[in-house]
Amino acid sequence: MAARYDLATDPGLQEGLLQARRGTAFFARKLNELTDAELDGGSLLPGWTRRHVVAHVGYNARAIARLVEWAATGVETPMYPSLEVRDHEIDFGATLSPIALRNLFDHSAVHLSVEWRDLPDRDWANEVKTIQGRTVPATETVWMRTREVWIHAVDLGNGASFADIPEPVLERLLRDITGAWAARGTDAGLLISVTGADLVFGDTGAADPTVITGPLPAVVEWATGRGTGGVTAARGADVLPEVPAAPKWI
Ligand code: ZN
């Protein structure tokens, strides 16, 4: 019999699961505020309507659930057969009727939540592989989903902003993104400083860095490539007339 509560007992993991479910509830709220006709409207992502965003978030839950099933059974089930299949699925999902699209989001979210709930402590360290080819423990699936639901709730473009995202999620996002830049060496000469917090990321050894400064939500919005509102760029004492685009993240 399935348990009615999470089997995971690690407090950090429980906190992570809470953050993922909160983000899912937030996405659901923003989605439910939209009329069926409004689903046809543009999202904040170039080339994607809101339908694409909803389809992507729904299929993403299914893909992450496959990883949790993999961790539970040891039977290898990848997120997607390939990137092409993933993209095809999103394009197809975007053509679903509004009710089917909403059901896709709801059912896939519940299914993933149940897979997490029923994963016992001993299986959370089991390794699975992401679509990018990274080998990660099953615990990572919680964070993978967390960042998807929070960021794409903003991408729906009906009023959510990065300021709605909890601070621990924003901080981890910034750590992730700047870590990816550092691994690729694309952060050369770029320093990111969060106002009101003792947080500095990026190329901390640079001699004459371009410093991007702003409140945490604004800096993360910039780092994810979603706008430059609320951030400034400076080199030495000079404020730059334009904030440079952030390096690619994913
Ligand atoms: Zn996504």
PDB file of C-alpha atoms and ligand atoms in Angstrom:
ATOM      1  CA  MET A   1       0.000   0.000   0.000  1.00  0.00           C
ATOM      2  CA  ALA A   2       1.180   3.490  -0.775  1.00  0.00           C
ATOM      3  CA  ALA A   3       1.846   5.749   2.169  1.00  0.00           C
ATOM      4  CA  ARG A   4      -0.145   8.946   2.607  1.00  0.00           C
ATOM      5  CA  TYR A   5       2.925  10.920   3.577  1.00  0.00           C
ATOM      6  CA  ASP A   6       6.486  11.189   2.264  1.00  0.00           C
ATOM      7  CA  LEU A   7       8.679   8.218   3.116  1.00  0.00           C
ATOM      8  CA  ALA A   8      11.772  10.441   2.953  1.00  0.00           C
ATOM      9  CA  THR A   9      12.934  11.386   6.450  1.00  0.00           C
ATOM     10  CA  ASP A  10      15.873  13.689   5.650  1.00  0.00           C
ATOM     11  CA  PRO A  11      14.908  17.233   6.775  1.00  0.00           C
ATOM     12  CA  GLY A  12      16.763  18.914   3.892  1.00  0.00           C
ATOM     13  CA  LEU A  13      15.012  16.694   1.395  1.00  0.00           C
ATOM     14  CA  GLN A  14      11.638  17.305   3.018  1.00  0.00           C
ATOM     15  CA  GLU A  15      12.264  21.055   2.780  1.00  0.00           C
ATOM     16  CA  GLY A  16      13.160  20.639  -0.900  1.00  0.00           C
ATOM     17  CA  LEU A  17       9.983  18.653  -1.576  1.00  0.00           C
ATOM     18  CA  LEU A  18       7.960  21.404   0.094  1.00  0.00           C
ATOM     19  CA  GLN A  19       9.595  24.029  -2.146  1.00  0.00           C
ATOM     20  CA  ALA A  20       8.860  21.951  -5.278  1.00  0.00           C
ATOM     21  CA  ARG A  21       5.220  21.460  -4.288  1.00  0.00           C
ATOM     22  CA  ARG A  22       4.841  25.139  -3.375  1.00  0.00           C
ATOM     23  CA  GLY A  23       6.188  26.047  -6.807  1.00  0.00           C
ATOM     24  CA  THR A  24       3.778  23.608  -8.437  1.00  0.00           C
ATOM     25  CA  ALA A  25       0.878  25.158  -6.530  1.00  0.00           C
ATOM     26  CA  PHE A  26       2.064  28.620  -7.577  1.00  0.00           C
ATOM     27  CA  PHE A  27       2.233  27.570 -11.235  1.00  0.00           C
ATOM     28  CA  ALA A  28      -1.260  26.034 -10.910  1.00  0.00           C
ATOM     29  CA  ARG A  29      -2.589  29.293  -9.487  1.00  0.00           C
ATOM     30  CA  LYS A  30      -1.157  31.386 -12.318  1.00  0.00           C
ATOM     31  CA  LEU A  31      -2.466  28.846 -14.863  1.00  0.00           C
ATOM     32  CA  ASN A  32      -5.949  28.795 -13.316  1.00  0.00           C
ATOM     33  CA  GLU A  33      -6.115  32.597 -13.495  1.00  0.00           C
ATOM     34  CA  LEU A  34      -5.890  32.363 -17.284  1.00  0.00           C
ATOM     35  CA  THR A  35      -9.017  31.886 -19.394  1.00  0.00           C
ATOM     36  CA  ASP A  36      -8.936  29.241 -22.129  1.00  0.00           C
ATOM     37  CA  ALA A  37      -8.633  32.007 -24.751  1.00  0.00           C
ATOM     38  CA  GLU A  38      -5.689  33.544 -22.893  1.00  0.00           C
ATOM     39  CA  LEU A  39      -3.774  30.266 -23.218  1.00  0.00           C
ATOM     40  CA  ASP A  40      -3.322  31.163 -26.899  1.00  0.00           C
ATOM     41  CA  GLY A  41      -1.404  34.314 -25.932  1.00  0.00           C
ATOM     42  CA  GLY A  42       2.353  34.710 -25.998  1.00  0.00           C
ATOM     43  CA  SER A  43       4.533  33.685 -23.076  1.00  0.00           C
ATOM     44  CA  LEU A  44       7.744  35.423 -22.031  1.00  0.00           C
ATOM     45  CA  LEU A  45       9.703  32.779 -23.970  1.00  0.00           C
ATOM     46  CA  PRO A  46      10.439  33.661 -27.605  1.00  0.00           C
ATOM     47  CA  GLY A  47       8.395  31.550 -30.027  1.00  0.00           C
ATOM     48  CA  TRP A  48       6.321  29.916 -27.283  1.00  0.00           C
ATOM     49  CA  THR A  49       2.656  30.568 -26.516  1.00  0.00           C
ATOM     50  CA  ARG A  50       1.377  29.927 -22.993  1.00  0.00           C
ATOM     51  CA  ARG A  51       0.158  26.588 -24.350  1.00  0.00           C
ATOM     52  CA  HIS A  52       3.753  25.581 -25.049  1.00  0.00           C
ATOM     53  CA  VAL A  53       4.779  26.517 -21.508  1.00  0.00           C
ATOM     54  CA  VAL A  54       1.953  24.485 -19.948  1.00  0.00           C
ATOM     55  CA  ALA A  55       2.630  21.485 -22.201  1.00  0.00           C
ATOM     56  CA  HIS A  56       6.356  21.659 -21.400  1.00  0.00           C
ATOM     57  CA  VAL A  57       5.789  21.854 -17.645  1.00  0.00           C
ATOM     58  CA  GLY A  58       3.344  18.919 -17.835  1.00  0.00           C
ATOM     59  CA  TYR A  59       5.651  16.703 -19.883  1.00  0.00           C
ATOM     60  CA  ASN A  60       8.562  17.748 -17.665  1.00  0.00           C
ATOM     61  CA  ALA A  61       6.737  16.310 -14.644  1.00  0.00           C
ATOM     62  CA  ARG A  62       6.242  13.041 -16.524  1.00  0.00           C
ATOM     63  CA  ALA A  63       9.920  12.987 -17.540  1.00  0.00           C
ATOM     64  CA  ILE A  64      11.085  13.628 -13.970  1.00  0.00           C
ATOM     65  CA  ALA A  65       8.639  10.980 -12.688  1.00  0.00           C
ATOM     66  CA  ARG A  66      10.378   8.520 -15.040  1.00  0.00           C
ATOM     67  CA  LEU A  67      13.668   9.298 -13.288  1.00  0.00           C
ATOM     68  CA  VAL A  68      12.101   8.703  -9.874  1.00  0.00           C
ATOM     69  CA  GLU A  69      10.688   5.379 -11.135  1.00  0.00           C
ATOM     70  CA  TRP A  70      14.171   4.539 -12.399  1.00  0.00           C
ATOM     71  CA  ALA A  71      15.587   5.233  -8.924  1.00  0.00           C
ATOM     72  CA  ALA A  72      12.875   3.090  -7.358  1.00  0.00           C
ATOM     73  CA  THR A  73      13.141   0.077  -9.667  1.00  0.00           C
ATOM     74  CA  GLY A  74      16.674   0.191 -11.062  1.00  0.00           C
ATOM     75  CA  VAL A  75      15.159  -0.142 -14.536  1.00  0.00           C
ATOM     76  CA  GLU A  76      16.668   2.565 -16.762  1.00  0.00           C
ATOM     77  CA  THR A  77      13.910   4.915 -18.019  1.00  0.00           C
ATOM     78  CA  PRO A  78      15.305   8.136 -19.519  1.00  0.00           C
ATOM     79  CA  MET A  79      13.517  11.492 -19.269  1.00  0.00           C
ATOM     80  CA  TYR A  80      12.989  11.583 -23.031  1.00  0.00           C
ATOM     81  CA  PRO A  81      14.197   9.311 -25.845  1.00  0.00           C
ATOM     82  CA  SER A  82      15.917  12.387 -27.367  1.00  0.00           C
ATOM     83  CA  LEU A  83      15.801  16.181 -27.441  1.00  0.00           C
ATOM     84  CA  GLU A  84      13.929  15.992 -30.764  1.00  0.00           C
ATOM     85  CA  VAL A  85      11.219  13.822 -29.216  1.00  0.00           C
ATOM     86  CA  ARG A  86      10.976  16.237 -26.312  1.00  0.00           C
ATOM     87  CA  ASP A  87      10.514  19.236 -28.617  1.00  0.00           C
ATOM     88  CA  HIS A  88       7.976  17.345 -30.752  1.00  0.00           C
ATOM     89  CA  GLU A  89       6.000  16.454 -27.670  1.00  0.00           C
ATOM     90  CA  ILE A  90       5.836  20.113 -26.620  1.00  0.00           C
ATOM     91  CA  ASP A  91       4.666  21.201 -30.081  1.00  0.00           C
ATOM     92  CA  PHE A  92       2.020  18.486 -30.024  1.00  0.00           C
ATOM     93  CA  GLY A  93       0.960  19.304 -26.451  1.00  0.00           C
ATOM     94  CA  ALA A  94       0.489  22.946 -27.410  1.00  0.00           C
ATOM     95  CA  THR A  95      -2.290  21.862 -29.826  1.00  0.00           C
ATOM     96  CA  LEU A  96      -4.331  20.065 -27.133  1.00  0.00           C
ATOM     97  CA  SER A  97      -7.727  21.429 -26.118  1.00  0.00           C
ATOM     98  CA  PRO A  98      -7.597  23.750 -23.093  1.00  0.00           C
ATOM     99  CA  ILE A  99      -9.202  21.124 -20.856  1.00  0.00           C
ATOM    100  CA  ALA A 100      -6.736  18.450 -21.992  1.00  0.00           C
ATOM    101  CA  LEU A 101      -3.836  20.849 -21.468  1.00  0.00           C
ATOM    102  CA  ARG A 102      -4.995  21.686 -17.943  1.00  0.00           C
ATOM    103  CA  ASN A 103      -5.485  17.977 -17.203  1.00  0.00           C
ATOM    104  CA  LEU A 104      -1.991  17.237 -18.473  1.00  0.00           C
ATOM    105  CA  PHE A 105      -0.551  19.733 -16.004  1.00  0.00           C
ATOM    106  CA  ASP A 106      -2.698  18.580 -13.065  1.00  0.00           C
ATOM    107  CA  HIS A 107      -2.331  14.827 -13.543  1.00  0.00           C
ATOM    108  CA  SER A 108       1.388  14.876 -14.275  1.00  0.00           C
ATOM    109  CA  ALA A 109       2.018  17.026 -11.182  1.00  0.00           C
ATOM    110  CA  VAL A 110       0.056  14.653  -8.938  1.00  0.00           C
ATOM    111  CA  HIS A 111       1.777  11.622 -10.445  1.00  0.00           C
ATOM    112  CA  LEU A 112       5.242  13.083  -9.798  1.00  0.00           C
ATOM    113  CA  SER A 113       4.298  14.042  -6.253  1.00  0.00           C
ATOM    114  CA  VAL A 114       3.166  10.450  -5.582  1.00  0.00           C
ATOM    115  CA  GLU A 115       6.391   9.017  -7.034  1.00  0.00           C
ATOM    116  CA  TRP A 116       8.381  11.240  -4.673  1.00  0.00           C
ATOM    117  CA  ARG A 117       6.123  10.423  -1.738  1.00  0.00           C
ATOM    118  CA  ASP A 118       6.595   6.670  -2.160  1.00  0.00           C
ATOM    119  CA  LEU A 119      10.378   6.689  -2.664  1.00  0.00           C
ATOM    120  CA  PRO A 120      11.972   5.221   0.484  1.00  0.00           C
ATOM    121  CA  ASP A 121      15.081   6.711   2.102  1.00  0.00           C
ATOM    122  CA  ARG A 122      17.356   3.977   0.727  1.00  0.00           C
ATOM    123  CA  ASP A 123      16.550   4.854  -2.904  1.00  0.00           C
ATOM    124  CA  TRP A 124      17.079   8.640  -2.899  1.00  0.00           C
ATOM    125  CA  ALA A 125      20.833   8.267  -3.453  1.00  0.00           C
ATOM    126  CA  ASN A 126      20.304   5.998  -6.483  1.00  0.00           C
ATOM    127  CA  GLU A 127      21.742   7.516  -9.629  1.00  0.00           C
ATOM    128  CA  VAL A 128      19.779   8.536 -12.696  1.00  0.00           C
ATOM    129  CA  LYS A 129      20.692  10.469 -15.834  1.00  0.00           C
ATOM    130  CA  THR A 130      19.275  13.844 -16.946  1.00  0.00           C
ATOM    131  CA  ILE A 131      18.505  14.798 -20.558  1.00  0.00           C
ATOM    132  CA  GLN A 132      21.780  16.785 -20.551  1.00  0.00           C
ATOM    133  CA  GLY A 133      23.613  13.545 -19.751  1.00  0.00           C
ATOM    134  CA  ARG A 134      24.457  14.419 -16.140  1.00  0.00           C
ATOM    135  CA  THR A 135      24.461  11.529 -13.677  1.00  0.00           C
ATOM    136  CA  VAL A 136      22.738  12.690 -10.495  1.00  0.00           C
ATOM    137  CA  PRO A 137      21.209  11.144  -7.364  1.00  0.00           C
ATOM    138  CA  ALA A 138      17.393  10.936  -7.274  1.00  0.00           C
ATOM    139  CA  THR A 139      17.388  13.814  -4.763  1.00  0.00           C
ATOM    140  CA  GLU A 140      18.376  16.129  -7.643  1.00  0.00           C
ATOM    141  CA  THR A 141      14.992  15.504  -9.342  1.00  0.00           C
ATOM    142  CA  VAL A 142      13.395  17.647  -6.638  1.00  0.00           C
ATOM    143  CA  TRP A 143      15.538  20.649  -7.502  1.00  0.00           C
ATOM    144  CA  MET A 144      15.163  20.024 -11.269  1.00  0.00           C
ATOM    145  CA  ARG A 145      11.404  20.300 -10.881  1.00  0.00           C
ATOM    146  CA  THR A 146      11.544  23.195  -8.417  1.00  0.00           C
ATOM    147  CA  ARG A 147      13.367  25.512 -10.807  1.00  0.00           C
ATOM    148  CA  GLU A 148      11.090  24.526 -13.709  1.00  0.00           C
ATOM    149  CA  VAL A 149       7.800  25.320 -11.979  1.00  0.00           C
ATOM    150  CA  TRP A 150       8.934  28.588 -10.403  1.00  0.00           C
ATOM    151  CA  ILE A 151      10.608  30.044 -13.508  1.00  0.00           C
ATOM    152  CA  HIS A 152       7.917  28.902 -15.936  1.00  0.00           C
ATOM    153  CA  ALA A 153       5.192  30.378 -13.691  1.00  0.00           C
ATOM    154  CA  VAL A 154       6.850  33.725 -14.460  1.00  0.00           C
ATOM    155  CA  ASP A 155       7.098  32.756 -18.149  1.00  0.00           C
ATOM    156  CA  LEU A 156       3.295  32.411 -18.316  1.00  0.00           C
ATOM    157  CA  GLY A 157       3.376  36.204 -18.465  1.00  0.00           C
ATOM    158  CA  ASN A 158       0.290  36.939 -16.405  1.00  0.00           C
ATOM    159  CA  GLY A 159       1.686  38.781 -13.448  1.00  0.00           C
ATOM    160  CA  ALA A 160       4.113  36.479 -11.658  1.00  0.00           C
ATOM    161  CA  SER A 161       7.613  37.875 -11.199  1.00  0.00           C
ATOM    162  CA  PHE A 162      10.945  36.702  -9.848  1.00  0.00           C
ATOM    163  CA  ALA A 163      10.068  38.535  -6.622  1.00  0.00           C
ATOM    164  CA  ASP A 164       7.407  35.829  -6.062  1.00  0.00           C
ATOM    165  CA  ILE A 165      10.072  33.113  -5.984  1.00  0.00           C
ATOM    166  CA  PRO A 166      11.294  32.190  -2.471  1.00  0.00           C
ATOM    167  CA  GLU A 167      14.760  33.489  -1.621  1.00  0.00           C
ATOM    168  CA  PRO A 168      16.388  30.059  -1.078  1.00  0.00           C
ATOM    169  CA  VAL A 169      15.211  29.043  -4.563  1.00  0.00           C
ATOM    170  CA  LEU A 170      16.568  32.268  -6.105  1.00  0.00           C
ATOM    171  CA  GLU A 171      19.897  31.823  -4.340  1.00  0.00           C
ATOM    172  CA  ARG A 172      20.308  28.231  -5.481  1.00  0.00           C
ATOM    173  CA  LEU A 173      19.342  29.236  -9.018  1.00  0.00           C
ATOM    174  CA  LEU A 174      22.044  31.894  -9.065  1.00  0.00           C
ATOM    175  CA  ARG A 175      24.576  29.427  -7.695  1.00  0.00           C
ATOM    176  CA  ASP A 176      23.576  26.894 -10.378  1.00  0.00           C
ATOM    177  CA  ILE A 177      23.691  29.372 -13.228  1.00  0.00           C
ATOM    178  CA  THR A 178      26.991  30.988 -12.278  1.00  0.00           C
ATOM    179  CA  GLY A 179      28.395  27.499 -11.663  1.00  0.00           C
ATOM    180  CA  ALA A 180      27.418  26.473 -15.204  1.00  0.00           C
ATOM    181  CA  TRP A 181      29.100  29.610 -16.587  1.00  0.00           C
ATOM    182  CA  ALA A 182      32.257  28.926 -14.587  1.00  0.00           C
ATOM    183  CA  ALA A 183      32.379  25.324 -15.829  1.00  0.00           C
ATOM    184  CA  ARG A 184      32.229  26.598 -19.420  1.00  0.00           C
ATOM    185  CA  GLY A 185      34.445  29.609 -18.786  1.00  0.00           C
ATOM    186  CA  THR A 186      31.773  31.962 -20.144  1.00  0.00           C
ATOM    187  CA  ASP A 187      31.793  34.140 -17.032  1.00  0.00           C
ATOM    188  CA  ALA A 188      35.240  35.650 -17.710  1.00  0.00           C
ATOM    189  CA  GLY A 189      35.363  39.237 -16.419  1.00  0.00           C
ATOM    190  CA  LEU A 190      31.822  39.102 -15.060  1.00  0.00           C
ATOM    191  CA  LEU A 191      31.059  39.698 -11.389  1.00  0.00           C
ATOM    192  CA  ILE A 192      27.554  39.454  -9.947  1.00  0.00           C
ATOM    193  CA  SER A 193      26.813  41.301  -6.722  1.00  0.00           C
ATOM    194  CA  VAL A 194      23.485  41.041  -4.910  1.00  0.00           C
ATOM    195  CA  THR A 195      22.490  44.213  -3.055  1.00  0.00           C
ATOM    196  CA  GLY A 196      21.347  43.845   0.535  1.00  0.00           C
ATOM    197  CA  ALA A 197      23.000  40.447   0.819  1.00  0.00           C
ATOM    198  CA  ASP A 198      26.556  39.268   1.207  1.00  0.00           C
ATOM    199  CA  LEU A 199      26.435  37.416  -2.104  1.00  0.00           C
ATOM    200  CA  VAL A 200      29.024  37.660  -4.858  1.00  0.00           C
ATOM    201  CA  PHE A 201      29.201  35.254  -7.774  1.00  0.00           C
ATOM    202  CA  GLY A 202      31.046  34.915 -11.052  1.00  0.00           C
ATOM    203  CA  ASP A 203      34.653  35.641 -11.975  1.00  0.00           C
ATOM    204  CA  THR A 204      35.808  36.762  -8.511  1.00  0.00           C
ATOM    205  CA  GLY A 205      39.461  36.835  -9.579  1.00  0.00           C
ATOM    206  CA  ALA A 206      38.995  39.224 -12.506  1.00  0.00           C
ATOM    207  CA  ALA A 207      41.253  42.310 -12.468  1.00  0.00           C
ATOM    208  CA  ASP A 208      38.791  44.770 -14.038  1.00  0.00           C
ATOM    209  CA  PRO A 209      35.420  43.040 -13.949  1.00  0.00           C
ATOM    210  CA  THR A 210      32.074  44.166 -15.287  1.00  0.00           C
ATOM    211  CA  VAL A 211      29.971  44.206 -12.131  1.00  0.00           C
ATOM    212  CA  ILE A 212      26.278  43.389 -12.394  1.00  0.00           C
ATOM    213  CA  THR A 213      24.426  44.684  -9.347  1.00  0.00           C
ATOM    214  CA  GLY A 214      20.827  44.467  -8.201  1.00  0.00           C
ATOM    215  CA  PRO A 215      18.399  42.890  -5.745  1.00  0.00           C
ATOM    216  CA  LEU A 216      18.346  39.084  -5.774  1.00  0.00           C
ATOM    217  CA  PRO A 217      15.145  38.664  -7.870  1.00  0.00           C
ATOM    218  CA  ALA A 218      16.374  41.157 -10.498  1.00  0.00           C
ATOM    219  CA  VAL A 219      19.827  39.586 -10.715  1.00  0.00           C
ATOM    220  CA  VAL A 220      18.342  36.113 -11.168  1.00  0.00           C
ATOM    221  CA  GLU A 221      15.914  37.417 -13.787  1.00  0.00           C
ATOM    222  CA  TRP A 222      18.909  38.813 -15.676  1.00  0.00           C
ATOM    223  CA  ALA A 223      20.989  35.642 -15.176  1.00  0.00           C
ATOM    224  CA  THR A 224      18.203  33.445 -16.603  1.00  0.00           C
ATOM    225  CA  GLY A 225      18.122  35.664 -19.697  1.00  0.00           C
ATOM    226  CA  ARG A 226      14.720  37.135 -18.933  1.00  0.00           C
ATOM    227  CA  GLY A 227      15.419  40.863 -18.790  1.00  0.00           C
ATOM    228  CA  THR A 228      17.623  43.555 -17.326  1.00  0.00           C
ATOM    229  CA  GLY A 229      15.075  45.397 -15.174  1.00  0.00           C
ATOM    230  CA  GLY A 230      16.423  46.457 -11.795  1.00  0.00           C
ATOM    231  CA  VAL A 231      20.078  45.648 -12.500  1.00  0.00           C
ATOM    232  CA  THR A 232      22.969  47.940 -13.331  1.00  0.00           C
ATOM    233  CA  ALA A 233      26.309  47.200 -14.931  1.00  0.00           C
ATOM    234  CA  ALA A 234      29.524  49.030 -14.051  1.00  0.00           C
ATOM    235  CA  ARG A 235      33.232  48.790 -14.765  1.00  0.00           C
ATOM    236  CA  GLY A 236      35.381  50.486 -12.172  1.00  0.00           C
ATOM    237  CA  ALA A 237      33.653  53.802 -11.439  1.00  0.00           C
ATOM    238  CA  ASP A 238      31.815  53.858 -14.784  1.00  0.00           C
ATOM    239  CA  VAL A 239      28.190  52.837 -15.012  1.00  0.00           C
ATOM    240  CA  LEU A 240      27.689  51.187 -18.408  1.00  0.00           C
ATOM    241  CA  PRO A 241      24.899  52.632 -20.598  1.00  0.00           C
ATOM    242  CA  GLU A 242      23.627  49.129 -21.309  1.00  0.00           C
ATOM    243  CA  VAL A 243      23.512  45.968 -19.211  1.00  0.00           C
ATOM    244  CA  PRO A 244      25.195  43.171 -21.187  1.00  0.00           C
ATOM    245  CA  ALA A 245      23.183  40.015 -21.868  1.00  0.00           C
ATOM    246  CA  ALA A 246      23.928  37.158 -19.486  1.00  0.00           C
ATOM    247  CA  PRO A 247      25.879  34.205 -20.895  1.00  0.00           C
ATOM    248  CA  LYS A 248      23.736  31.272 -21.982  1.00  0.00           C
ATOM    249  CA  TRP A 249      22.693  29.079 -19.084  1.00  0.00           C
ATOM    250  CA  ILE A 250      21.088  25.895 -20.450  1.00  0.00           C
TER     251      ILE A 250
HETATM  252 ZN    ZN B   1      11.801  24.263 -18.828  1.00  0.00          ZN
END
